[in-house]
Structure formats: structure tokens, C-alpha cells
XYZ file of C-alpha atoms in Angstrom:
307
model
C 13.228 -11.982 1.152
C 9.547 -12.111 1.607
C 7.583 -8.481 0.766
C 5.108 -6.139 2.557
C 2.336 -4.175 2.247
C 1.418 -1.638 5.211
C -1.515 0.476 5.138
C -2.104 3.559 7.301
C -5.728 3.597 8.740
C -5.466 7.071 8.577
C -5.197 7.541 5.243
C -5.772 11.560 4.046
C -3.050 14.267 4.861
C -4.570 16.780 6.805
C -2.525 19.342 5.617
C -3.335 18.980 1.864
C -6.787 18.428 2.731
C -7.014 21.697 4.440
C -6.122 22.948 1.295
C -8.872 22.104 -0.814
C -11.081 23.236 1.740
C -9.881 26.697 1.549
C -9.490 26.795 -2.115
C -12.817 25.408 -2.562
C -14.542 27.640 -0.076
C -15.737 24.628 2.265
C -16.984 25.565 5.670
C -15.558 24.013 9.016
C -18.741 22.199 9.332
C -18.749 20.986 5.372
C -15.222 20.014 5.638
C -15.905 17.700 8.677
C -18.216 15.885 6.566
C -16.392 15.648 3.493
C -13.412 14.333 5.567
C -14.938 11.448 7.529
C -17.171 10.831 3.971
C -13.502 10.469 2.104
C -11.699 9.045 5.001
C -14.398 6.001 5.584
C -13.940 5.173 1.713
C -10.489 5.255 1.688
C -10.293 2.513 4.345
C -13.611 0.616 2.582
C -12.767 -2.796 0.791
C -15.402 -5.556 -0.353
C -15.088 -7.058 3.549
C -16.506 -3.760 5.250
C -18.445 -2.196 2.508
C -21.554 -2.373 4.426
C -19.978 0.968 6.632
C -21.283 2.756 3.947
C -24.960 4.015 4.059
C -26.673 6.732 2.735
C -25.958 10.384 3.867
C -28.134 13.782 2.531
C -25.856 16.009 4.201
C -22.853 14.084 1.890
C -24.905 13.478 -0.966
C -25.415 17.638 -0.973
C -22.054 18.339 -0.706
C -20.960 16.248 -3.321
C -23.371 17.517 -6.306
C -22.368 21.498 -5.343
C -18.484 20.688 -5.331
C -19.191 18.269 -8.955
C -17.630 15.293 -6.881
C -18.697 12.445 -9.346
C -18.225 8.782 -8.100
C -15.402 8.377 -11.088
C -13.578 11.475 -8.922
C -13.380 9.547 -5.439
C -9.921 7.715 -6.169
C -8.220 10.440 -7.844
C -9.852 13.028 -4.906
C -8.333 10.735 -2.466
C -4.824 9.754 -4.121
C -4.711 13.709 -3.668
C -5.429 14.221 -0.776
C -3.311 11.407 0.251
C -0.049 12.482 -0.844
C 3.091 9.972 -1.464
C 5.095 9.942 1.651
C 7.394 7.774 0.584
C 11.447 8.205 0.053
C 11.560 9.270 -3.718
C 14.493 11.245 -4.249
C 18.352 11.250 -3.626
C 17.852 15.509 -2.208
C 15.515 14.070 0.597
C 17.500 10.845 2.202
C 19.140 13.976 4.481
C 15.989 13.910 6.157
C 14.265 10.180 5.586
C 13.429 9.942 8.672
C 10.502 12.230 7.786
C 9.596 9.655 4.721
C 8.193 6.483 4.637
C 11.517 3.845 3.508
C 12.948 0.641 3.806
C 16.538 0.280 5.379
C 19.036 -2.600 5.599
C 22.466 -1.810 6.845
C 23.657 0.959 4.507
C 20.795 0.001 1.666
C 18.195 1.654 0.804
C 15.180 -0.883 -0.482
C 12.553 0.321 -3.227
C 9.298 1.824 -1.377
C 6.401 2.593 -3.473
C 2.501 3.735 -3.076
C 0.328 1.103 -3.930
C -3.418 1.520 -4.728
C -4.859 -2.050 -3.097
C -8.236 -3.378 -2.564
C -7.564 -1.921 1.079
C -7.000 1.752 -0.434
C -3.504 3.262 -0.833
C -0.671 1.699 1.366
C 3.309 1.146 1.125
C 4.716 -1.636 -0.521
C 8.674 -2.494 -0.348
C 11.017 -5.321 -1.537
C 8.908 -6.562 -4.342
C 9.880 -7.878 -7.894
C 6.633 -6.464 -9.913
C 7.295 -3.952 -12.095
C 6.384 0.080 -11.429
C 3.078 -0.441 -13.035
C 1.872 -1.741 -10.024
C 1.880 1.516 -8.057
C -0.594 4.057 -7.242
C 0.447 7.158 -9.531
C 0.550 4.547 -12.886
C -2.692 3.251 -11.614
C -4.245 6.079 -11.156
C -2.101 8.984 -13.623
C -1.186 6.774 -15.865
C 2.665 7.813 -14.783
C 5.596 5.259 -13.449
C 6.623 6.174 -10.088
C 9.517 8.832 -9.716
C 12.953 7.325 -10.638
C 15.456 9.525 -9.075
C 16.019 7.877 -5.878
C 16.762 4.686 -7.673
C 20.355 6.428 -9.049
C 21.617 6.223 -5.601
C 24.355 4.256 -4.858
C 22.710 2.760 -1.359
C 19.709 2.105 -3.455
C 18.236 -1.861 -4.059
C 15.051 -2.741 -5.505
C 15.393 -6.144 -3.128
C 16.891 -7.326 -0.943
C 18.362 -11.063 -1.226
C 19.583 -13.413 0.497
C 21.269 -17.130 0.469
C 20.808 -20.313 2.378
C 24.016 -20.134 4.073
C 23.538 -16.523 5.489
C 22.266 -16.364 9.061
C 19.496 -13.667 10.063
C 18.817 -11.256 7.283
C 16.651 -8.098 7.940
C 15.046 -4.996 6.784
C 13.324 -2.315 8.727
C 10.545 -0.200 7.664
C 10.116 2.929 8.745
C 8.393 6.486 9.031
C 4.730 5.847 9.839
C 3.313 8.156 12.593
C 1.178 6.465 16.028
C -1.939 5.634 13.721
C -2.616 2.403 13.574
C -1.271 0.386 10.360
C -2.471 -3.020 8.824
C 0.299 -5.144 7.753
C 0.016 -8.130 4.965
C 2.994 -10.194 4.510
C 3.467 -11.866 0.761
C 5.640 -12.908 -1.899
C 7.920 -10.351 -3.587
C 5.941 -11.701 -6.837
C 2.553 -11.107 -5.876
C 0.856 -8.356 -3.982
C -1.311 -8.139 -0.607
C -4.496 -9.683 -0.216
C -7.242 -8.140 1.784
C -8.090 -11.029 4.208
C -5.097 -12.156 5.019
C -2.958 -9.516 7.171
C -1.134 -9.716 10.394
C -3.635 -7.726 12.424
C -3.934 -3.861 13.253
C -1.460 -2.374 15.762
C -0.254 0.719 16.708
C 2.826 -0.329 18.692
C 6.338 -1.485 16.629
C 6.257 -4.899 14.658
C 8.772 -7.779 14.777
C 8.560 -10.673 12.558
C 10.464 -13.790 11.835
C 10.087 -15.410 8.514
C 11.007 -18.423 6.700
C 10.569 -19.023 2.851
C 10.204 -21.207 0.197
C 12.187 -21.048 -3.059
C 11.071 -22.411 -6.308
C 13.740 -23.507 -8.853
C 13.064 -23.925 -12.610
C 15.007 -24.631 -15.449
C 15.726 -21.846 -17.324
C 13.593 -21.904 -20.621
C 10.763 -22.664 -18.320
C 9.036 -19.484 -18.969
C 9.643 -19.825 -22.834
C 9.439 -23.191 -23.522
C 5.918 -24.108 -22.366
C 3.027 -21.638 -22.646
C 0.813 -20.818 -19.929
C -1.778 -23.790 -20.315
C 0.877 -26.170 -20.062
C 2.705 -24.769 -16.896
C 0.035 -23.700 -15.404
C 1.276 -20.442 -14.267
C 1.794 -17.113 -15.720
C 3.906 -14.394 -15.494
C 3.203 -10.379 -14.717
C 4.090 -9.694 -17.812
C 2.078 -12.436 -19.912
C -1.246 -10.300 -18.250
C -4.889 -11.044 -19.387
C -5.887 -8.643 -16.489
C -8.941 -6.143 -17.822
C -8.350 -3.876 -14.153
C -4.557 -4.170 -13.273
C -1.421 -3.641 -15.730
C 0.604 -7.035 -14.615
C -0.768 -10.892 -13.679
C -0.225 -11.931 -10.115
C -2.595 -14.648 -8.415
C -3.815 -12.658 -5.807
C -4.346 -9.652 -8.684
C -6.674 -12.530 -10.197
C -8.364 -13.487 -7.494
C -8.983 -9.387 -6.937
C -10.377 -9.155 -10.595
C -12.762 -11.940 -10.230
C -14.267 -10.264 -7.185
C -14.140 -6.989 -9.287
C -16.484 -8.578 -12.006
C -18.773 -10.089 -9.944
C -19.361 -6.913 -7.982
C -19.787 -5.085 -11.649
C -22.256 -7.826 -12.365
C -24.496 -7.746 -9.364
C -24.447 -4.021 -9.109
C -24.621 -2.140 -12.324
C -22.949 1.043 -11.159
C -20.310 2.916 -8.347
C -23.422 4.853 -6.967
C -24.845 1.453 -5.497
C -21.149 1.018 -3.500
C -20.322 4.217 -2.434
C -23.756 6.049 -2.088
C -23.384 7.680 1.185
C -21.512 7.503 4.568
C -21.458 6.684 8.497
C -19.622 9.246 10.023
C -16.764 6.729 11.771
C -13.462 8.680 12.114
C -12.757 11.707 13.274
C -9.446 13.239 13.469
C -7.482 13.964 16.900
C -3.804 15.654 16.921
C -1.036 13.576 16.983
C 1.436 13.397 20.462
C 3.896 16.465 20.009
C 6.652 13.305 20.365
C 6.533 11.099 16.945
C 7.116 7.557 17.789
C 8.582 5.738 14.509
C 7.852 1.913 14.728
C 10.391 -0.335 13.156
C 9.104 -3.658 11.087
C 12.111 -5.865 11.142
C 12.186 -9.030 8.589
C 14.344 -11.940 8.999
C 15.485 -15.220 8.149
C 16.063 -18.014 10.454
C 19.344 -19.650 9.521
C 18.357 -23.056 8.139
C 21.847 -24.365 9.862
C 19.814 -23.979 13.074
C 21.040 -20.733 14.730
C 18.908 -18.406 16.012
C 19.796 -14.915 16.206
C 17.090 -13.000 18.453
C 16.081 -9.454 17.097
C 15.058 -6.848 19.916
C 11.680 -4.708 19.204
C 13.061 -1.439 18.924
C 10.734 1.798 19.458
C 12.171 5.426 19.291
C 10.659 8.500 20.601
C 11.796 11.703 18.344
């Protein structure tokens, strides 16, 4: 089954960032500042960079709390948090974690650090490297959750099944960006579904590609044309995907026309600020599925719940 990458457009925890605030002696005023500054970069890719212009007040703020351009990703992977389902004590209470369901199963959800900032990424074949806390610690995503019984990195399916699904679930009424992709490859930036705020259906059909089985060992990469995540010649990412590629060529070029972070992420425009959330969570469900290729056509309902 096809893979997906959602990210939250309201990306830091307020709770954690609250925090720092206190612990780093940050007035109300200050911290409304530093919160739209971090939350406009953590939603900033190559496609809306221009957002970004040049701020004293930030600026300021930044030199007396020794916030170095270097610090921004790991400030923000902080202040993010990792909402998703991670261990066998908390699938009592998933419902207040980010996870993937199908039937019974429980499908591998990880935090992914993407051109589009950190989002959620479930039923994908890449290996833990690609996640946010190896990315950006240098540490493979907790394991503990994965000794469940109910637990499957994928979930697969045949030609002969009818409808196969998997719902997604645990994001708040913010509104999410969803990017639908192959289980090999990750999200790219210009190519999602659209921003909503409101549940998500989608029906899906795929393509399957059948080799013979030395194919990966018995011709090398120039002469197949094709490599695999773990034959990587990646300077910026720890496996080889295409889209991973395509993300490091934009990478260099951006190094090359612009010798340093300063010249991307030199100031702010004050875009978001934060409301309070309805005192009734609505949950929105992203259901996957296969058409039958015999020709039936099993209709899935969009299914919001109030809690």
C-alpha cells in the first residue's frame, strides 16, 4: 500500500514552548515574537522562503538568548515534541497519539524532518534513518512499540483482495498538508493533496514493479539505472530515494548561490499567531484503499468524531 506524509501547519507544542520561556526568563511580549519567528520557519520550505524578511526586534532576541542559525532545527525539533505512538505502555490511550490503524494492526508512525519541516510519516519501507530524531540526534527512533504483537511496519496487500485500508489518526483541528508517495521514497514538497482542516478520504490504485531476484546484485547502479537506499551517495540524507535526490540538488544549489543560513533565515513576518483550540477535539480519519482490480467497488464513508 501506497505511504503518507502529513504535516501539521501548526507545528510547535505550546506547552513545551511555554517552558523555555519560563526557564529562559522570556517576557510575554518576547515570547510572542520568538514564537511566530520559530513557527514561520518551521512551516518555511524553498517554495515560500520569501515569508521571511528581516526583523530587529527578532534579530535582538536571538543574539541575547545565543540562538545561532545552526540552533533553529534542533530549537524547533524541541519544541516540537514527537507525538507519535512509540511505546506498548501508551496504546491504552492512542487516541491521544498520532498512529496508523488497520483492523487490529498497528502500522509504523514516525517523525520525519522534510523539506516542509517536521511531519508524520506511516507505512513506508525506508529504514529508521530517515526520521527526525536520527536526523537531527543522531539516534534511531524508539523501538519499543515495534515488540507489540498488533504491530506492522506495512501494511500489504494482494491483487485478489478487495478494498484494503488504513486510517490515520490523532491530529487536532489545525490544518494538515498531506503528500501521498511510494512506501520507497519520501514526500516531495510540491506535490501534496492540498491543505484541509476537515477529515480526508482517498482512493488509491498502484503500480507494482517485479524484478528478478539478483537484480539488485547482479548489475550495478550504472547499468540498472536505479539505486537503492542503502547504495546512498547522498552528502545531506542517510539513505538514496529519488525524491531525496532531487531534494539534495536543490540543497546545493541553494549552498551555492547563497554562501551561508543567515541569507535564508535572517529575520521574520509575523504570520501566525496562536488561538485555543475548541474544548471538543475533532480527530480526522485518512482512510487508504485499494480498488479491487476484479471491478468491485466498495464505498468508504468519511468518518469524523467529536471527543
Amino acid at each position: 500500500m501506497p505511504s503518507v506524509t502529513i504535516c501539521p501547519l501548526a507545528r510547535l507544542n505550546r506547552r513545551l514552548f511555554d517552558d523555555y520561556t519560563r526557564r529562559e526568563n522570556i517576557s510575554d511580549s518576547e515570547g510572542k515574537v520568538l514564537f511566530n519567528f520559530l513557527e514561520t520557519l518551521a512551516n518555511t520550505t524553498y517554495s515560500n522562503i520569501d515569508y521571511l524578511v528581516g526583523n530587529d526586534e527578532v534579530d535582538r532576541l536571538l543574539d541575547r538568548l545565543h540562538i545561532q542559525p545552526e540552533n533553529y532545527m534542533h530549537l524547533i525539533y524541541n519544541l516540537t515534541g514527537d507525538d507519535t505512538l512509540r511505546f506498548v505502555a501508551d496504546i491504552s490511550n492512542f487516541m491521544d497519539k498520532i498512529h496508523t490503524i488497520s483492523g487490529n494492526l498497528i502500522i509504523g508512525t514516525r517523525q520525519t524532518l522534510t523539506e516542509y519541516g517536521l511531519c508524520y510519516m506511516t507505512n513506508t519501507m525506508l529504514s529508521d534513518k530517515y526520521s527526525s530524531r536520527y536526523m537531527v540526534e543522531g539516534i534511531l527512533p524508539d523501538k519499543d512499540i515495534q515488540t507489540s504483537p498488533s504491530y506492522i511496519n506495512v501494511k500489504k496487500c494482494s491483487y485478489f483482495e478487495n478494498d484494503v485500508n488504513y486510517n490515520v489518526l490523532g491530529f487536532d483541528t489545525s490544518p494538515i498538508n498531506v503528500f501521498l508517495h511510494s512506501p520507497f521514497d519520501v514526500m516531495k514538497a510540491d506535490q501534496n493533496l492540498g491543505y484541509t482542516g476537515e477529515s480526508l478520504q482517498l482512493r488509491v490504485t498502484s503500480t507494482e514493479i517485479v524484478t528478478e531476484d539478483e537484480f539488485e546484485f547482479g548489475a550495478d547502479v550504472k547499468r540498472r539505472k536505479c539505486r537503492f537506499q542503502h547504495e546512498n551517495n547522498l552528502t545531506h540524507f542517510p539513505i538514496f530515494t529519488r525524491n531525496l535526490c532531487q531534494q539534495e540538488c536543490r540543497l546545493n544549489l541553494v549552498f551555492k548561490i547563497m554562501a551561508n543560513t543567515n541569507a535564508l533565515v535572517g529575520g521574520t513576518s509575523l504570520l501566525f499567531d496562536m488561538v485555543d483550540l475548541p474544548k471538543e477535539r475533532l480527530v480526522r480519519r485518512i482512510i487508504f484503499s485499494f480498488e479491487d482490480l476484479l471491478g468491485n467497488k466498495n464505498e468508504l464513508q468519511i468518518e469524523v468524531i467529536n471527543y
